[in-house]
Amino acid sequence: MYTIEHRQEDYHRVLERLQSALQKEPDADEIYLDATIQRFEFSFELAWKLMKAVLEYEGIEVSSPRSSIREGWKAGLIADAETWLDMQEKRNLFTHIYDEFTALEVYRQIKEKYVALLVAWDEEVQRRLLETGAI
């Protein structure tokens, strides 16, 4: 059975890889830039699915990233629903990036805004797991 603990472990690993990728300057290598954006997409995907699993454990049914974010905010899982919704919208746009200028702007937003939200979510789930022994 794929538990919340397993989801959190997968999410944590992918998030660590994203953080590692963000340590290097992207303008040196186009492939590196693309890979970093892809890691962000993986991180976001696992983040909202983990949020969905936590909400369902708490008896709140959700079916999409948007509903997970809204209900996660209402339940106190995340503090900034507006920026999460912005991240979700931008993540959908990132999938269709084909020019370097836009890719660099995406990278900047990931590094300056979005990774902090993803890290805070990771820490919140870890805190809840430690407090309860299981979610």
Coordinates of N, CA and C in Angstrom, one line a residue:
M1 N 0.8 -1.2 0.0 CA 0.0 0.0 0.0 C 0.9 1.2 0.0
Y2 N 0.5 2.2 -0.8 CA 1.3 3.5 -0.9 C 0.8 4.4 0.1
T3 N 1.5 4.6 1.2 CA 1.1 5.4 2.3 C 1.5 6.8 2.2
I4 N 1.0 7.7 3.1 CA 1.4 9.1 3.1 C 2.9 9.2 3.4
E5 N 3.4 8.3 4.3 CA 4.8 8.3 4.5 C 5.6 8.1 3.3
H6 N 5.2 7.1 2.4 CA 5.9 6.8 1.2 C 5.8 8.0 0.2
R7 N 4.7 8.6 0.2 CA 4.5 9.8 -0.7 C 5.4 10.9 -0.2
Q8 N 5.5 11.1 1.1 CA 6.3 12.2 1.6 C 7.8 11.9 1.4
E9 N 8.2 10.7 1.5 CA 9.6 10.3 1.2 C 9.9 10.5 -0.3
D10 N 9.1 10.2 -1.2 CA 9.3 10.4 -2.6 C 9.3 11.9 -2.9
Y11 N 8.4 12.7 -2.3 CA 8.4 14.1 -2.5 C 9.7 14.7 -1.9
H12 N 10.1 14.3 -0.8 CA 11.3 14.9 -0.1 C 12.5 14.6 -1.0
R13 N 12.7 13.4 -1.6 CA 13.8 13.1 -2.5 C 13.8 14.0 -3.7
V14 N 12.6 14.1 -4.4 CA 12.5 15.0 -5.6 C 12.8 16.4 -5.2
L15 N 12.3 16.9 -4.1 CA 12.6 18.3 -3.7 C 14.0 18.5 -3.4
E16 N 14.7 17.6 -2.8 CA 16.2 17.7 -2.6 C 16.9 17.8 -3.9
R17 N 16.5 17.1 -4.9 CA 17.1 17.1 -6.2 C 16.9 18.5 -6.9
L18 N 15.7 19.0 -6.7 CA 15.4 20.4 -7.2 C 16.3 21.4 -6.5
Q19 N 16.4 21.3 -5.2 CA 17.2 22.3 -4.5 C 18.7 22.2 -4.9
S20 N 19.1 21.0 -5.2 CA 20.5 20.8 -5.6 C 20.7 21.4 -7.0
A21 N 19.7 21.2 -7.9 CA 19.8 21.8 -9.2 C 19.8 23.4 -9.2
L22 N 19.1 23.9 -8.2 CA 19.0 25.4 -8.1 C 20.3 26.0 -7.5
Q23 N 21.3 25.2 -7.1 CA 22.6 25.7 -6.6 C 23.5 26.2 -7.8
K24 N 23.2 25.7 -9.0 CA 24.1 26.0 -10.1 C 23.4 27.1 -10.9
E25 N 24.2 28.0 -11.5 CA 23.7 29.0 -12.4 C 23.2 28.4 -13.7
P26 N 22.0 28.7 -14.1 CA 21.4 28.0 -15.3 C 21.9 28.5 -16.7
D27 N 22.5 29.7 -16.7 CA 22.9 30.2 -18.0 C 24.1 29.5 -18.7
A28 N 24.7 28.7 -17.9 CA 25.9 28.0 -18.4 C 25.6 26.9 -19.4
D29 N 24.4 26.3 -19.2 CA 24.0 25.1 -19.9 C 22.5 25.0 -20.1
E30 N 22.1 25.0 -21.4 CA 20.7 25.0 -21.7 C 20.0 23.7 -21.2
I31 N 20.7 22.6 -21.3 CA 20.1 21.3 -20.9 C 19.9 21.3 -19.4
Y32 N 20.8 21.9 -18.7 CA 20.7 22.1 -17.2 C 19.5 22.9 -16.9
L33 N 19.3 23.9 -17.6 CA 18.1 24.8 -17.3 C 16.8 24.0 -17.5
D34 N 16.7 23.3 -18.6 CA 15.6 22.5 -18.9 C 15.4 21.4 -17.8
A35 N 16.4 20.8 -17.4 CA 16.3 19.7 -16.4 C 15.9 20.3 -15.0
T36 N 16.3 21.5 -14.7 CA 15.9 22.1 -13.5 C 14.4 22.4 -13.5
I37 N 13.9 22.9 -14.6 CA 12.5 23.2 -14.7 C 11.7 21.9 -14.7
Q38 N 12.2 20.8 -15.3 CA 11.5 19.5 -15.2 C 11.5 19.0 -13.7
R39 N 12.5 19.2 -13.0 CA 12.5 18.8 -11.6 C 11.5 19.6 -10.8
F40 N 11.3 20.9 -11.1 CA 10.3 21.6 -10.5 C 8.9 21.1 -10.8
E41 N 8.7 20.7 -12.0 CA 7.4 20.1 -12.4 C 7.1 18.8 -11.6
F42 N 8.2 18.0 -11.5 CA 8.0 16.7 -10.7 C 7.7 17.1 -9.2
S43 N 8.4 18.1 -8.7 CA 8.2 18.5 -7.3 C 6.8 19.0 -7.1
F44 N 6.3 19.8 -8.0 CA 4.9 20.3 -7.8 C 3.9 19.2 -7.9
E45 N 4.1 18.3 -8.8 CA 3.2 17.2 -9.0 C 3.1 16.3 -7.8
L46 N 4.2 16.0 -7.2 CA 4.2 15.2 -6.0 C 3.7 16.0 -4.8
A47 N 3.9 17.3 -4.8 CA 3.5 18.1 -3.7 C 1.9 18.1 -3.6
W48 N 1.3 18.4 -4.7 CA -0.2 18.5 -4.6 C -0.8 17.1 -4.4
K49 N -0.2 16.0 -4.9 CA -0.7 14.7 -4.7 C -0.5 14.3 -3.2
L50 N 0.6 14.7 -2.6 CA 0.8 14.5 -1.2 C -0.3 15.3 -0.4
M51 N -0.5 16.5 -0.8 CA -1.5 17.3 -0.1 C -2.9 16.7 -0.2
K52 N -3.2 16.2 -1.4 CA -4.5 15.5 -1.6 C -4.6 14.3 -0.7
A53 N -3.5 13.5 -0.5 CA -3.5 12.3 0.4 C -3.7 12.7 1.8
V54 N -3.1 13.8 2.3 CA -3.2 14.3 3.6 C -4.6 14.7 3.9
L55 N -5.2 15.5 2.9 CA -6.6 16.0 3.1 C -7.5 14.8 3.1
E56 N -7.4 13.8 2.3 CA -8.3 12.7 2.2 C -8.2 11.9 3.6
Y57 N -7.0 11.8 4.1 CA -6.8 11.2 5.4 C -7.6 11.9 6.5
E58 N -7.7 13.2 6.3 CA -8.4 14.1 7.3 C -9.9 14.2 6.9
G59 N -10.4 13.4 5.9 CA -11.8 13.4 5.5 C -12.2 14.4 4.6
I60 N -11.3 15.1 3.9 CA -11.6 16.1 2.9 C -11.3 15.6 1.5
E61 N -12.4 15.5 0.7 CA -12.2 15.0 -0.6 C -11.8 16.1 -1.6
V62 N -10.8 15.9 -2.4 CA -10.4 16.8 -3.4 C -10.0 16.0 -4.6
S63 N -10.0 16.7 -5.8 CA -9.8 15.9 -7.0 C -8.8 16.6 -8.0
S64 N -8.3 17.8 -7.6 CA -7.4 18.5 -8.6 C -6.4 19.3 -7.8
P65 N -5.3 19.7 -8.5 CA -4.4 20.6 -7.8 C -5.0 21.8 -7.1
R66 N -5.9 22.5 -7.9 CA -6.5 23.7 -7.4 C -7.4 23.4 -6.2
S67 N -8.2 22.4 -6.2 CA -9.0 22.1 -5.0 C -8.1 21.6 -3.8
S68 N -7.0 20.9 -4.1 CA -6.1 20.5 -3.0 C -5.5 21.7 -2.4
I69 N -5.1 22.7 -3.2 CA -4.5 23.9 -2.6 C -5.5 24.7 -1.8
R70 N -6.7 24.9 -2.4 CA -7.7 25.7 -1.6 C -8.0 25.0 -0.3
E71 N -8.3 23.7 -0.4 CA -8.7 23.0 0.9 C -7.5 22.8 1.8
G72 N -6.3 22.7 1.3 CA -5.1 22.6 2.1 C -4.9 23.9 2.9
W73 N -5.2 25.0 2.2 CA -5.1 26.3 2.9 C -6.1 26.4 4.0
K74 N -7.4 26.0 3.7 CA -8.4 26.1 4.7 C -8.1 25.2 5.9
A75 N -7.5 24.1 5.6 CA -7.2 23.1 6.7 C -5.9 23.5 7.4
G76 N -5.2 24.6 7.0 CA -4.0 25.0 7.7 C -2.7 24.2 7.3
L77 N -2.8 23.5 6.2 CA -1.6 22.8 5.7 C -0.6 23.7 5.1
I78 N -1.1 24.7 4.4 CA -0.2 25.7 3.7 C -0.7 27.1 4.2
A79 N 0.3 28.0 4.1 CA 0.0 29.4 4.6 C -0.4 30.3 3.5
D80 N 0.0 30.1 2.3 CA -0.1 31.0 1.2 C -0.8 30.4 0.0
A81 N -2.1 30.3 0.0 CA -2.8 29.7 -1.1 C -2.6 30.5 -2.4
E82 N -2.6 31.8 -2.3 CA -2.5 32.6 -3.5 C -1.2 32.3 -4.3
T83 N -0.1 32.2 -3.6 CA 1.1 31.9 -4.3 C 1.2 30.5 -4.8
W84 N 0.6 29.6 -4.0 CA 0.5 28.2 -4.5 C -0.4 28.1 -5.8
L85 N -1.5 28.8 -5.8 CA -2.3 28.8 -7.0 C -1.6 29.4 -8.2
D86 N -0.8 30.5 -7.9 CA 0.1 31.1 -9.0 C 1.1 30.0 -9.4
M87 N 1.7 29.3 -8.5 CA 2.7 28.3 -8.9 C 2.0 27.2 -9.7
Q88 N 0.8 26.8 -9.4 CA 0.1 25.8 -10.2 C -0.2 26.3 -11.6
E89 N -0.6 27.5 -11.7 CA -0.9 28.1 -13.0 C 0.4 28.2 -13.8
K90 N 1.5 28.7 -13.2 CA 2.7 28.8 -13.9 C 3.3 27.5 -14.3
R91 N 3.1 26.5 -13.4 CA 3.6 25.1 -13.7 C 2.9 24.6 -15.0
N92 N 1.7 24.9 -15.2 CA 1.0 24.5 -16.4 C 1.5 25.2 -17.6
L93 N 1.9 26.5 -17.4 CA 2.5 27.2 -18.5 C 3.9 26.8 -18.8
F94 N 4.6 26.4 -17.8 CA 6.0 26.0 -18.0 C 6.2 24.8 -18.9
T95 N 5.1 24.0 -19.0 CA 5.2 22.8 -19.8 C 5.3 23.1 -21.3
H96 N 5.0 24.4 -21.7 CA 5.0 24.8 -23.1 C 6.1 25.9 -23.4
I97 N 7.2 25.8 -22.6 CA 8.2 26.8 -22.8 C 9.2 26.3 -23.9
Y98 N 9.4 27.2 -24.8 CA 10.3 26.8 -25.9 C 11.5 27.8 -26.1
D99 N 11.5 29.0 -25.4 CA 12.6 29.9 -25.7 C 13.4 30.1 -24.4
E100 N 14.6 30.4 -24.6 CA 15.5 30.5 -23.4 C 15.2 31.7 -22.5
F101 N 14.7 32.8 -23.0 CA 14.4 34.0 -22.2 C 13.3 33.6 -21.2
T102 N 12.2 32.9 -21.7 CA 11.1 32.5 -20.8 C 11.6 31.5 -19.8
A103 N 12.4 30.5 -20.3 CA 12.9 29.5 -19.4 C 13.8 30.1 -18.2
L104 N 14.6 31.1 -18.5 CA 15.3 31.8 -17.5 C 14.4 32.5 -16.5
E105 N 13.3 33.1 -17.0 CA 12.4 33.8 -16.1 C 11.7 32.7 -15.2
V106 N 11.3 31.6 -15.7 CA 10.7 30.5 -15.0 C 11.7 30.1 -13.9
Y107 N 13.0 29.9 -14.3 CA 14.0 29.4 -13.3 C 14.0 30.4 -12.1
R108 N 14.0 31.7 -12.5 CA 14.1 32.8 -11.4 C 12.9 32.7 -10.5
Q109 N 11.7 32.5 -11.0 CA 10.5 32.4 -10.2 C 10.6 31.1 -9.3
I110 N 11.1 30.0 -9.8 CA 11.2 28.8 -9.0 C 12.2 29.1 -7.9
K111 N 13.3 29.7 -8.2 CA 14.3 29.9 -7.2 C 13.9 30.9 -6.1
E112 N 13.3 32.0 -6.6 CA 12.9 33.1 -5.7 C 11.6 33.0 -4.9
K113 N 10.7 32.2 -5.5 CA 9.3 32.1 -4.9 C 8.9 30.7 -4.6
Y114 N 9.0 29.9 -5.5 CA 8.3 28.6 -5.4 C 9.0 27.6 -4.6
V115 N 10.3 27.5 -4.6 CA 11.0 26.4 -3.9 C 10.7 26.6 -2.4
A116 N 10.6 27.8 -1.9 CA 10.4 28.1 -0.5 C 9.0 27.5 0.0
L117 N 8.0 27.6 -0.9 CA 6.7 27.0 -0.6 C 6.8 25.5 -0.6
L118 N 7.5 24.9 -1.5 CA 7.6 23.5 -1.6 C 8.4 23.0 -0.4
V119 N 9.4 23.7 0.1 CA 10.2 23.3 1.3 C 9.3 23.4 2.5
A120 N 8.5 24.5 2.6 CA 7.7 24.6 3.8 C 6.6 23.5 3.9
W121 N 6.1 23.1 2.7 CA 5.1 22.0 2.7 C 5.8 20.7 3.1
D122 N 7.0 20.5 2.7 CA 7.8 19.3 3.1 C 8.0 19.3 4.6
E123 N 8.4 20.4 5.1 CA 8.6 20.5 6.6 C 7.3 20.3 7.4
E124 N 6.2 20.8 6.8 CA 4.9 20.7 7.5 C 4.5 19.2 7.6
V125 N 4.6 18.5 6.5 CA 4.2 17.1 6.5 C 5.2 16.3 7.4
Q126 N 6.5 16.6 7.4 CA 7.4 15.9 8.3 C 7.0 16.2 9.8
R127 N 6.7 17.4 10.1 CA 6.3 17.8 11.4 C 5.0 17.0 11.8
R128 N 4.0 16.9 11.0 CA 2.8 16.2 11.3 C 3.1 14.7 11.5
L129 N 4.0 14.2 10.7 CA 4.3 12.7 10.8 C 5.0 12.5 12.1
L130 N 5.9 13.4 12.5 CA 6.6 13.2 13.8 C 5.6 13.3 15.0
E131 N 4.7 14.3 14.9 CA 3.7 14.5 16.0 C 2.8 13.3 16.2
T132 N 2.3 12.8 15.1 CA 1.3 11.7 15.2 C 1.8 10.3 15.0
G133 N 3.0 10.2 14.5 CA 3.6 8.9 14.2 C 3.1 8.4 12.9
A134 N 2.0 8.9 12.4 CA 1.5 8.6 11.1 C 0.4 9.6 10.8
I135 N 0.1 9.9 9.6 CA -1.0 10.8 9.3 C -2.2 10.0 8.9

